[in-house]
Amino acid sequence: MAIAKPSDMFDRTREWEALTRFVTSGQPHATLGVVSGRRRQGKSFLLEALCEATGGFYFAADQATEAESLRYFSGAVADYSGSDLPVTFEDWRQAVDGLLAVTVDREVPVVIDEFPYLAKAAPALPSIVQAALAPRRPERLRSRGRLLLCGSALSFMGSLLSGDAPLRGRAGLELVVPTLDYRLAAEFWGIEDPRLAVRVHAIVGGTPAYRREFVEDDAPSGPEDFDDWVRRTVLNPSSPLFREARYLLSEEPGLRDPGLYHSVLSAVAHGNSTSGGIASYVGRKASDIAHPLAVLEDCGLLRREPDLFRGNRILYRISEPLVTFYQTILRPEWAQWERGRDTDRLWRRRRSRFDSNVLGPHFEQICRDWIAGYAPPETFGGYPGRVGSGVVNDPADRATHEVDVVVFGEGREGTESLLAIGEAKWNDVVGMGHLDRLRRIRQLLSSRYDTSETRLICYSAAGFMPALERAAARASDIALVGLDDLYLR
């Protein structure tokens, strides 16, 4: 049975369909699903809407003691069952069985949101759920409840179904709710100008709550309103967006030294993408930052990517644009921004840093995301597979070349080949000098790869020199990608 997606839900079609398929799977017994994703992505909105549409049970946990949490949970079950008598569970085993008991007549979602809060208060809870859903247990076989555990603590939620965790092998759904990609984010914010869309996305990314709740639908009215919008939202001490990046880190459980984690993020935001560079920036040994890097990756604030030309070289990038903005613009002068007295002057001083340290790298990432999600295959003469960046040595010049966009994929022979290398510039009009640099890099790579069909792609948000446009028109191995290509085609 199809369940109509709510009219006020933007996108999330894939997630809605996955949830409704799970709820209406037809299984004659209780089943388990896990829903996770970074904070503010709309997980609770999705699950509340699902329960409203199906008459399901929804409980949002809070940070509380085990006894208080159990008391609130008992009250929620009593309200859902319509019992005239109070419901009191003595422990979580009774509570989980109580949920199974009130869902025996039909398929219905049973949502426990912010599950990590409950598990922190009652560490045995995952094992209790495992025991309750044992394959031949009568209580499970009688119930048709679709138990959905949801949480934003990615490290914890990811561990629920991994390794030898109690719930491994029990779940029929493992749904990760992602941020909106850059095109969907522009549509969500109602921004039609591509250049403005990049600027806004470089600050708030694709997190839906930042528009709806944090700035109350205050979107820039046009390119000329961007600076004022920045000042009245993310730079405004009275706006929730102002402190959000600080809270994102503090909300993660198990962080014993917040200062070290902020320093690691600052190192990456300032262009140090390798573990050695990060360690040098924070003044620690590389071995000392291995754990912070792993924790930040587990909680979704950092992601690791291989250098596509050096497989053993790992690059770290910040996953949340707002964190990059905070570490680059706000944190170095936090006390002055917090006073709110010199916002205009400070922003004018930091505008160039925003362009170079925030917008430049962010534009490069959008170019890579375009290849993975939107670029027509004919752009590269094959189907893109691995997309990233890399570094190429130039022994003759005793130099190294950073390649912003590298595309490996399936070539004409059906094997992986180097489809394209590219240079991405946010503020520079790209010309023949940039093309000559790409030609030199392709020549250097020819000793390791078959580059006979490797294309040279120039990406620019500022446009292209006429000579380069003429060269691209004449040659099949040169392509130019501008903002209209990234957003509109």
mmCIF file with all atom_site columns, C-alpha atoms in Angstrom, residues 320-487:
data_model
loop_
_atom_site.group_PDB
_atom_site.id
_atom_site.type_symbol
_atom_site.label_atom_id
_atom_site.label_alt_id
_atom_site.label_comp_id
_atom_site.label_asym_id
_atom_site.label_entity_id
_atom_site.label_seq_id
_atom_site.pdbx_PDB_ins_code
_atom_site.Cartn_x
_atom_site.Cartn_y
_atom_site.Cartn_z
_atom_site.occupancy
_atom_site.B_iso_or_equiv
_atom_site.pdbx_formal_charge
_atom_site.auth_seq_id
_atom_site.auth_comp_id
_atom_site.auth_asym_id
_atom_site.auth_atom_id
_atom_site.pdbx_PDB_model_num
ATOM 1   C CA . GLU A 1 320 ? 29.874 20.476 7.325   1.00 0.00 ? 320 GLU A CA 1
ATOM 2   C CA . PRO A 1 321 ? 30.367 23.853 5.561   1.00 0.00 ? 321 PRO A CA 1
ATOM 3   C CA . LEU A 1 322 ? 29.211 25.783 8.625   1.00 0.00 ? 322 LEU A CA 1
ATOM 4   C CA . VAL A 1 323 ? 32.133 24.312 10.587  1.00 0.00 ? 323 VAL A CA 1
ATOM 5   C CA . THR A 1 324 ? 34.581 25.499 7.924   1.00 0.00 ? 324 THR A CA 1
ATOM 6   C CA . PHE A 1 325 ? 33.055 28.978 8.041   1.00 0.00 ? 325 PHE A CA 1
ATOM 7   C CA . TYR A 1 326 ? 33.230 29.052 11.828  1.00 0.00 ? 326 TYR A CA 1
ATOM 8   C CA . GLN A 1 327 ? 36.822 27.825 12.018  1.00 0.00 ? 327 GLN A CA 1
ATOM 9   C CA . THR A 1 328 ? 38.000 30.169 9.266   1.00 0.00 ? 328 THR A CA 1
ATOM 10  C CA . ILE A 1 329 ? 36.038 33.347 9.948   1.00 0.00 ? 329 ILE A CA 1
ATOM 11  C CA . LEU A 1 330 ? 34.548 33.315 13.445  1.00 0.00 ? 330 LEU A CA 1
ATOM 12  C CA . ARG A 1 331 ? 36.764 31.337 15.800  1.00 0.00 ? 331 ARG A CA 1
ATOM 13  C CA . PRO A 1 332 ? 40.024 33.299 15.359  1.00 0.00 ? 332 PRO A CA 1
ATOM 14  C CA . GLU A 1 333 ? 38.304 36.464 16.641  1.00 0.00 ? 333 GLU A CA 1
ATOM 15  C CA . TRP A 1 334 ? 35.382 34.944 18.521  1.00 0.00 ? 334 TRP A CA 1
ATOM 16  C CA . ALA A 1 335 ? 35.286 37.486 21.364  1.00 0.00 ? 335 ALA A CA 1
ATOM 17  C CA . GLN A 1 336 ? 35.005 40.400 18.925  1.00 0.00 ? 336 GLN A CA 1
ATOM 18  C CA . TRP A 1 337 ? 32.277 38.731 16.873  1.00 0.00 ? 337 TRP A CA 1
ATOM 19  C CA . GLU A 1 338 ? 30.388 37.810 20.052  1.00 0.00 ? 338 GLU A CA 1
ATOM 20  C CA . ARG A 1 339 ? 30.287 41.424 21.204  1.00 0.00 ? 339 ARG A CA 1
ATOM 21  C CA . GLY A 1 340 ? 28.492 42.278 17.966  1.00 0.00 ? 340 GLY A CA 1
ATOM 22  C CA . ARG A 1 341 ? 29.753 45.853 17.893  1.00 0.00 ? 341 ARG A CA 1
ATOM 23  C CA . ASP A 1 342 ? 32.091 45.786 14.891  1.00 0.00 ? 342 ASP A CA 1
ATOM 24  C CA . THR A 1 343 ? 30.393 43.193 12.678  1.00 0.00 ? 343 THR A CA 1
ATOM 25  C CA . ASP A 1 344 ? 30.462 45.349 9.546   1.00 0.00 ? 344 ASP A CA 1
ATOM 26  C CA . ARG A 1 345 ? 34.149 46.199 9.918   1.00 0.00 ? 345 ARG A CA 1
ATOM 27  C CA . LEU A 1 346 ? 35.143 42.633 10.786  1.00 0.00 ? 346 LEU A CA 1
ATOM 28  C CA . TRP A 1 347 ? 33.246 41.175 7.842   1.00 0.00 ? 347 TRP A CA 1
ATOM 29  C CA . ARG A 1 348 ? 34.845 43.647 5.418   1.00 0.00 ? 348 ARG A CA 1
ATOM 30  C CA . ARG A 1 349 ? 38.262 42.596 6.761   1.00 0.00 ? 349 ARG A CA 1
ATOM 31  C CA . ARG A 1 350 ? 37.482 38.902 6.496   1.00 0.00 ? 350 ARG A CA 1
ATOM 32  C CA . ARG A 1 351 ? 35.656 38.990 3.136   1.00 0.00 ? 351 ARG A CA 1
ATOM 33  C CA . SER A 1 352 ? 38.823 38.147 1.183   1.00 0.00 ? 352 SER A CA 1
ATOM 34  C CA . ARG A 1 353 ? 39.558 35.263 3.559   1.00 0.00 ? 353 ARG A CA 1
ATOM 35  C CA . PHE A 1 354 ? 36.037 33.977 2.955   1.00 0.00 ? 354 PHE A CA 1
ATOM 36  C CA . ASP A 1 355 ? 36.625 34.061 -0.798  1.00 0.00 ? 355 ASP A CA 1
ATOM 37  C CA . SER A 1 356 ? 39.995 32.291 -0.693  1.00 0.00 ? 356 SER A CA 1
ATOM 38  C CA . ASN A 1 357 ? 39.776 29.913 2.285   1.00 0.00 ? 357 ASN A CA 1
ATOM 39  C CA . VAL A 1 358 ? 36.072 29.063 2.197   1.00 0.00 ? 358 VAL A CA 1
ATOM 40  C CA . LEU A 1 359 ? 34.620 29.675 -1.257  1.00 0.00 ? 359 LEU A CA 1
ATOM 41  C CA . GLY A 1 360 ? 37.630 28.453 -3.235  1.00 0.00 ? 360 GLY A CA 1
ATOM 42  C CA . PRO A 1 361 ? 37.827 24.954 -1.703  1.00 0.00 ? 361 PRO A CA 1
ATOM 43  C CA . HIS A 1 362 ? 34.030 24.734 -1.562  1.00 0.00 ? 362 HIS A CA 1
ATOM 44  C CA . PHE A 1 363 ? 33.737 25.443 -5.266  1.00 0.00 ? 363 PHE A CA 1
ATOM 45  C CA . GLU A 1 364 ? 36.249 22.667 -5.966  1.00 0.00 ? 364 GLU A CA 1
ATOM 46  C CA . GLN A 1 365 ? 34.069 20.261 -3.971  1.00 0.00 ? 365 GLN A CA 1
ATOM 47  C CA . ILE A 1 366 ? 30.943 21.316 -5.855  1.00 0.00 ? 366 ILE A CA 1
ATOM 48  C CA . CYS A 1 367 ? 32.760 20.543 -9.111  1.00 0.00 ? 367 CYS A CA 1
ATOM 49  C CA . ARG A 1 368 ? 33.568 17.061 -7.825  1.00 0.00 ? 368 ARG A CA 1
ATOM 50  C CA . ASP A 1 369 ? 29.980 16.591 -6.625  1.00 0.00 ? 369 ASP A CA 1
ATOM 51  C CA . TRP A 1 370 ? 28.688 17.652 -10.046 1.00 0.00 ? 370 TRP A CA 1
ATOM 52  C CA . ILE A 1 371 ? 30.665 14.875 -11.683 1.00 0.00 ? 371 ILE A CA 1
ATOM 53  C CA . ALA A 1 372 ? 29.363 12.278 -9.237  1.00 0.00 ? 372 ALA A CA 1
ATOM 54  C CA . GLY A 1 373 ? 25.737 13.343 -9.485  1.00 0.00 ? 373 GLY A CA 1
ATOM 55  C CA . TYR A 1 374 ? 24.900 15.445 -12.524 1.00 0.00 ? 374 TYR A CA 1
ATOM 56  C CA . ALA A 1 375 ? 27.547 15.553 -15.247 1.00 0.00 ? 375 ALA A CA 1
ATOM 57  C CA . PRO A 1 376 ? 26.582 13.926 -18.567 1.00 0.00 ? 376 PRO A CA 1
ATOM 58  C CA . PRO A 1 377 ? 28.910 10.975 -19.311 1.00 0.00 ? 377 PRO A CA 1
ATOM 59  C CA . GLU A 1 378 ? 29.883 12.406 -22.693 1.00 0.00 ? 378 GLU A CA 1
ATOM 60  C CA . THR A 1 379 ? 31.759 15.150 -20.837 1.00 0.00 ? 379 THR A CA 1
ATOM 61  C CA . PHE A 1 380 ? 34.444 12.624 -19.958 1.00 0.00 ? 380 PHE A CA 1
ATOM 62  C CA . GLY A 1 381 ? 34.211 10.094 -22.759 1.00 0.00 ? 381 GLY A CA 1
ATOM 63  C CA . GLY A 1 382 ? 33.194 7.410  -20.260 1.00 0.00 ? 382 GLY A CA 1
ATOM 64  C CA . TYR A 1 383 ? 31.324 6.752  -17.039 1.00 0.00 ? 383 TYR A CA 1
ATOM 65  C CA . PRO A 1 384 ? 32.882 8.395  -13.958 1.00 0.00 ? 384 PRO A CA 1
ATOM 66  C CA . GLY A 1 385 ? 33.733 6.089  -11.094 1.00 0.00 ? 385 GLY A CA 1
ATOM 67  C CA . ARG A 1 386 ? 36.280 7.437  -8.647  1.00 0.00 ? 386 ARG A CA 1
ATOM 68  C CA . VAL A 1 387 ? 36.226 11.222 -8.325  1.00 0.00 ? 387 VAL A CA 1
ATOM 69  C CA . GLY A 1 388 ? 38.598 13.200 -6.131  1.00 0.00 ? 388 GLY A CA 1
ATOM 70  C CA . SER A 1 389 ? 41.838 15.147 -6.171  1.00 0.00 ? 389 SER A CA 1
ATOM 71  C CA . GLY A 1 390 ? 45.525 14.327 -6.214  1.00 0.00 ? 390 GLY A CA 1
ATOM 72  C CA . VAL A 1 391 ? 49.127 15.486 -6.279  1.00 0.00 ? 391 VAL A CA 1
ATOM 73  C CA . VAL A 1 392 ? 51.577 14.865 -9.131  1.00 0.00 ? 392 VAL A CA 1
ATOM 74  C CA . ASN A 1 393 ? 55.350 15.127 -8.825  1.00 0.00 ? 393 ASN A CA 1
ATOM 75  C CA . ASP A 1 394 ? 57.297 17.115 -11.409 1.00 0.00 ? 394 ASP A CA 1
ATOM 76  C CA . PRO A 1 395 ? 60.945 15.988 -11.002 1.00 0.00 ? 395 PRO A CA 1
ATOM 77  C CA . ALA A 1 396 ? 62.258 18.176 -13.798 1.00 0.00 ? 396 ALA A CA 1
ATOM 78  C CA . ASP A 1 397 ? 60.958 21.346 -12.185 1.00 0.00 ? 397 ASP A CA 1
ATOM 79  C CA . ARG A 1 398 ? 61.430 20.027 -8.653  1.00 0.00 ? 398 ARG A CA 1
ATOM 80  C CA . ALA A 1 399 ? 57.803 20.820 -7.944  1.00 0.00 ? 399 ALA A CA 1
ATOM 81  C CA . THR A 1 400 ? 54.461 19.212 -7.232  1.00 0.00 ? 400 THR A CA 1
ATOM 82  C CA . HIS A 1 401 ? 51.153 19.951 -8.923  1.00 0.00 ? 401 HIS A CA 1
ATOM 83  C CA . GLU A 1 402 ? 47.848 19.781 -7.086  1.00 0.00 ? 402 GLU A CA 1
ATOM 84  C CA . VAL A 1 403 ? 45.032 18.572 -9.310  1.00 0.00 ? 403 VAL A CA 1
ATOM 85  C CA . ASP A 1 404 ? 41.670 19.857 -8.092  1.00 0.00 ? 404 ASP A CA 1
ATOM 86  C CA . VAL A 1 405 ? 39.480 17.365 -9.930  1.00 0.00 ? 405 VAL A CA 1
ATOM 87  C CA . VAL A 1 406 ? 40.515 13.852 -10.945 1.00 0.00 ? 406 VAL A CA 1
ATOM 88  C CA . VAL A 1 407 ? 38.141 11.431 -12.661 1.00 0.00 ? 407 VAL A CA 1
ATOM 89  C CA . PHE A 1 408 ? 38.758 7.728  -13.049 1.00 0.00 ? 408 PHE A CA 1
ATOM 90  C CA . GLY A 1 409 ? 36.091 5.612  -14.669 1.00 0.00 ? 409 GLY A CA 1
ATOM 91  C CA . GLU A 1 410 ? 35.116 3.050  -17.218 1.00 0.00 ? 410 GLU A CA 1
ATOM 92  C CA . GLY A 1 411 ? 36.692 3.763  -20.571 1.00 0.00 ? 411 GLY A CA 1
ATOM 93  C CA . ARG A 1 412 ? 35.922 2.372  -23.996 1.00 0.00 ? 412 ARG A CA 1
ATOM 94  C CA . GLU A 1 413 ? 37.636 -0.949 -23.309 1.00 0.00 ? 413 GLU A CA 1
ATOM 95  C CA . GLY A 1 414 ? 35.556 -1.556 -20.189 1.00 0.00 ? 414 GLY A CA 1
ATOM 96  C CA . THR A 1 415 ? 38.512 -1.165 -17.813 1.00 0.00 ? 415 THR A CA 1
ATOM 97  C CA . GLU A 1 416 ? 39.245 1.695  -15.437 1.00 0.00 ? 416 GLU A CA 1
ATOM 98  C CA . SER A 1 417 ? 41.090 4.559  -17.033 1.00 0.00 ? 417 SER A CA 1
ATOM 99  C CA . LEU A 1 418 ? 42.020 8.146  -16.244 1.00 0.00 ? 418 LEU A CA 1
ATOM 100 C CA . LEU A 1 419 ? 39.101 9.954  -17.873 1.00 0.00 ? 419 LEU A CA 1
ATOM 101 C CA . ALA A 1 420 ? 39.914 13.550 -16.937 1.00 0.00 ? 420 ALA A CA 1
ATOM 102 C CA . ILE A 1 421 ? 41.957 15.961 -14.874 1.00 0.00 ? 421 ILE A CA 1
ATOM 103 C CA . GLY A 1 422 ? 40.739 19.432 -14.100 1.00 0.00 ? 422 GLY A CA 1
ATOM 104 C CA . GLU A 1 423 ? 41.421 22.782 -12.513 1.00 0.00 ? 423 GLU A CA 1
ATOM 105 C CA . ALA A 1 424 ? 38.714 24.670 -10.592 1.00 0.00 ? 424 ALA A CA 1
ATOM 106 C CA . LYS A 1 425 ? 38.840 28.417 -9.971  1.00 0.00 ? 425 LYS A CA 1
ATOM 107 C CA . TRP A 1 426 ? 36.268 30.421 -8.044  1.00 0.00 ? 426 TRP A CA 1
ATOM 108 C CA . ASN A 1 427 ? 37.406 34.001 -8.665  1.00 0.00 ? 427 ASN A CA 1
ATOM 109 C CA . ASP A 1 428 ? 39.850 33.630 -11.571 1.00 0.00 ? 428 ASP A CA 1
ATOM 110 C CA . VAL A 1 429 ? 38.940 33.944 -15.219 1.00 0.00 ? 429 VAL A CA 1
ATOM 111 C CA . VAL A 1 430 ? 40.558 30.795 -16.587 1.00 0.00 ? 430 VAL A CA 1
ATOM 112 C CA . GLY A 1 431 ? 42.839 31.116 -19.575 1.00 0.00 ? 431 GLY A CA 1
ATOM 113 C CA . MET A 1 432 ? 45.476 29.359 -21.640 1.00 0.00 ? 432 MET A CA 1
ATOM 114 C CA . GLY A 1 433 ? 47.973 29.326 -18.769 1.00 0.00 ? 433 GLY A CA 1
ATOM 115 C CA . HIS A 1 434 ? 45.675 27.043 -16.796 1.00 0.00 ? 434 HIS A CA 1
ATOM 116 C CA . LEU A 1 435 ? 45.260 24.788 -19.827 1.00 0.00 ? 435 LEU A CA 1
ATOM 117 C CA . ASP A 1 436 ? 49.020 24.593 -20.353 1.00 0.00 ? 436 ASP A CA 1
ATOM 118 C CA . ARG A 1 437 ? 49.434 23.530 -16.724 1.00 0.00 ? 437 ARG A CA 1
ATOM 119 C CA . LEU A 1 438 ? 46.910 20.710 -17.224 1.00 0.00 ? 438 LEU A CA 1
ATOM 120 C CA . ARG A 1 439 ? 48.736 19.617 -20.357 1.00 0.00 ? 439 ARG A CA 1
ATOM 121 C CA . ARG A 1 440 ? 51.988 19.450 -18.407 1.00 0.00 ? 440 ARG A CA 1
ATOM 122 C CA . ILE A 1 441 ? 50.334 17.357 -15.691 1.00 0.00 ? 441 ILE A CA 1
ATOM 123 C CA . ARG A 1 442 ? 48.857 14.998 -18.265 1.00 0.00 ? 442 ARG A CA 1
ATOM 124 C CA . GLN A 1 443 ? 52.292 14.565 -19.774 1.00 0.00 ? 443 GLN A CA 1
ATOM 125 C CA . LEU A 1 444 ? 53.742 13.714 -16.350 1.00 0.00 ? 444 LEU A CA 1
ATOM 126 C CA . LEU A 1 445 ? 50.976 11.172 -15.752 1.00 0.00 ? 445 LEU A CA 1
ATOM 127 C CA . SER A 1 446 ? 51.547 9.454  -19.083 1.00 0.00 ? 446 SER A CA 1
ATOM 128 C CA . SER A 1 447 ? 54.342 7.385  -17.545 1.00 0.00 ? 447 SER A CA 1
ATOM 129 C CA . ARG A 1 448 ? 51.848 5.765  -15.152 1.00 0.00 ? 448 ARG A CA 1
ATOM 130 C CA . TYR A 1 449 ? 48.562 5.789  -17.062 1.00 0.00 ? 449 TYR A CA 1
ATOM 131 C CA . ASP A 1 450 ? 47.282 5.620  -20.584 1.00 0.00 ? 450 ASP A CA 1
ATOM 132 C CA . THR A 1 451 ? 46.462 9.308  -21.068 1.00 0.00 ? 451 THR A CA 1
ATOM 133 C CA . SER A 1 452 ? 45.736 9.149  -24.789 1.00 0.00 ? 452 SER A CA 1
ATOM 134 C CA . GLU A 1 453 ? 42.065 9.864  -24.101 1.00 0.00 ? 453 GLU A CA 1
ATOM 135 C CA . THR A 1 454 ? 42.382 11.809 -20.841 1.00 0.00 ? 454 THR A CA 1
ATOM 136 C CA . ARG A 1 455 ? 40.417 15.017 -21.121 1.00 0.00 ? 455 ARG A CA 1
ATOM 137 C CA . LEU A 1 456 ? 41.372 18.404 -19.708 1.00 0.00 ? 456 LEU A CA 1
ATOM 138 C CA . ILE A 1 457 ? 38.493 20.144 -17.918 1.00 0.00 ? 457 ILE A CA 1
ATOM 139 C CA . CYS A 1 458 ? 38.571 23.763 -16.782 1.00 0.00 ? 458 CYS A CA 1
ATOM 140 C CA . TYR A 1 459 ? 35.998 24.774 -14.166 1.00 0.00 ? 459 TYR A CA 1
ATOM 141 C CA . SER A 1 460 ? 35.392 28.423 -13.383 1.00 0.00 ? 460 SER A CA 1
ATOM 142 C CA . ALA A 1 461 ? 32.821 30.540 -11.592 1.00 0.00 ? 461 ALA A CA 1
ATOM 143 C CA . ALA A 1 462 ? 34.281 33.711 -13.136 1.00 0.00 ? 462 ALA A CA 1
ATOM 144 C CA . GLY A 1 463 ? 34.360 32.707 -16.810 1.00 0.00 ? 463 GLY A CA 1
ATOM 145 C CA . PHE A 1 464 ? 36.946 31.860 -19.467 1.00 0.00 ? 464 PHE A CA 1
ATOM 146 C CA . MET A 1 465 ? 39.324 33.830 -21.648 1.00 0.00 ? 465 MET A CA 1
ATOM 147 C CA . PRO A 1 466 ? 38.352 34.020 -25.354 1.00 0.00 ? 466 PRO A CA 1
ATOM 148 C CA . ALA A 1 467 ? 41.541 32.205 -26.403 1.00 0.00 ? 467 ALA A CA 1
ATOM 149 C CA . LEU A 1 468 ? 40.656 29.275 -24.152 1.00 0.00 ? 468 LEU A CA 1
ATOM 150 C CA . GLU A 1 469 ? 37.101 29.191 -25.471 1.00 0.00 ? 469 GLU A CA 1
ATOM 151 C CA . ARG A 1 470 ? 38.444 29.015 -29.014 1.00 0.00 ? 470 ARG A CA 1
ATOM 152 C CA . ALA A 1 471 ? 40.871 26.242 -28.062 1.00 0.00 ? 471 ALA A CA 1
ATOM 153 C CA . ALA A 1 472 ? 38.045 24.247 -26.433 1.00 0.00 ? 472 ALA A CA 1
ATOM 154 C CA . ALA A 1 473 ? 35.852 24.684 -29.509 1.00 0.00 ? 473 ALA A CA 1
ATOM 155 C CA . ARG A 1 474 ? 38.579 23.195 -31.707 1.00 0.00 ? 474 ARG A CA 1
ATOM 156 C CA . ALA A 1 475 ? 39.684 20.277 -29.514 1.00 0.00 ? 475 ALA A CA 1
ATOM 157 C CA . SER A 1 476 ? 37.628 17.303 -28.386 1.00 0.00 ? 476 SER A CA 1
ATOM 158 C CA . ASP A 1 477 ? 39.858 16.683 -25.354 1.00 0.00 ? 477 ASP A CA 1
ATOM 159 C CA . ILE A 1 478 ? 39.171 20.099 -23.751 1.00 0.00 ? 478 ILE A CA 1
ATOM 160 C CA . ALA A 1 479 ? 35.954 21.040 -21.942 1.00 0.00 ? 479 ALA A CA 1
ATOM 161 C CA . LEU A 1 480 ? 34.893 24.170 -20.072 1.00 0.00 ? 480 LEU A CA 1
ATOM 162 C CA . VAL A 1 481 ? 32.447 23.955 -17.156 1.00 0.00 ? 481 VAL A CA 1
ATOM 163 C CA . GLY A 1 482 ? 30.863 27.085 -15.752 1.00 0.00 ? 482 GLY A CA 1
ATOM 164 C CA . LEU A 1 483 ? 28.238 27.835 -13.135 1.00 0.00 ? 483 LEU A CA 1
ATOM 165 C CA . ASP A 1 484 ? 25.354 27.285 -15.532 1.00 0.00 ? 484 ASP A CA 1
ATOM 166 C CA . ASP A 1 485 ? 26.657 23.783 -16.234 1.00 0.00 ? 485 ASP A CA 1
ATOM 167 C CA . LEU A 1 486 ? 26.964 23.042 -12.534 1.00 0.00 ? 486 LEU A CA 1
ATOM 168 C CA . TYR A 1 487 ? 23.491 24.259 -11.610 1.00 0.00 ? 487 TYR A CA 1
#
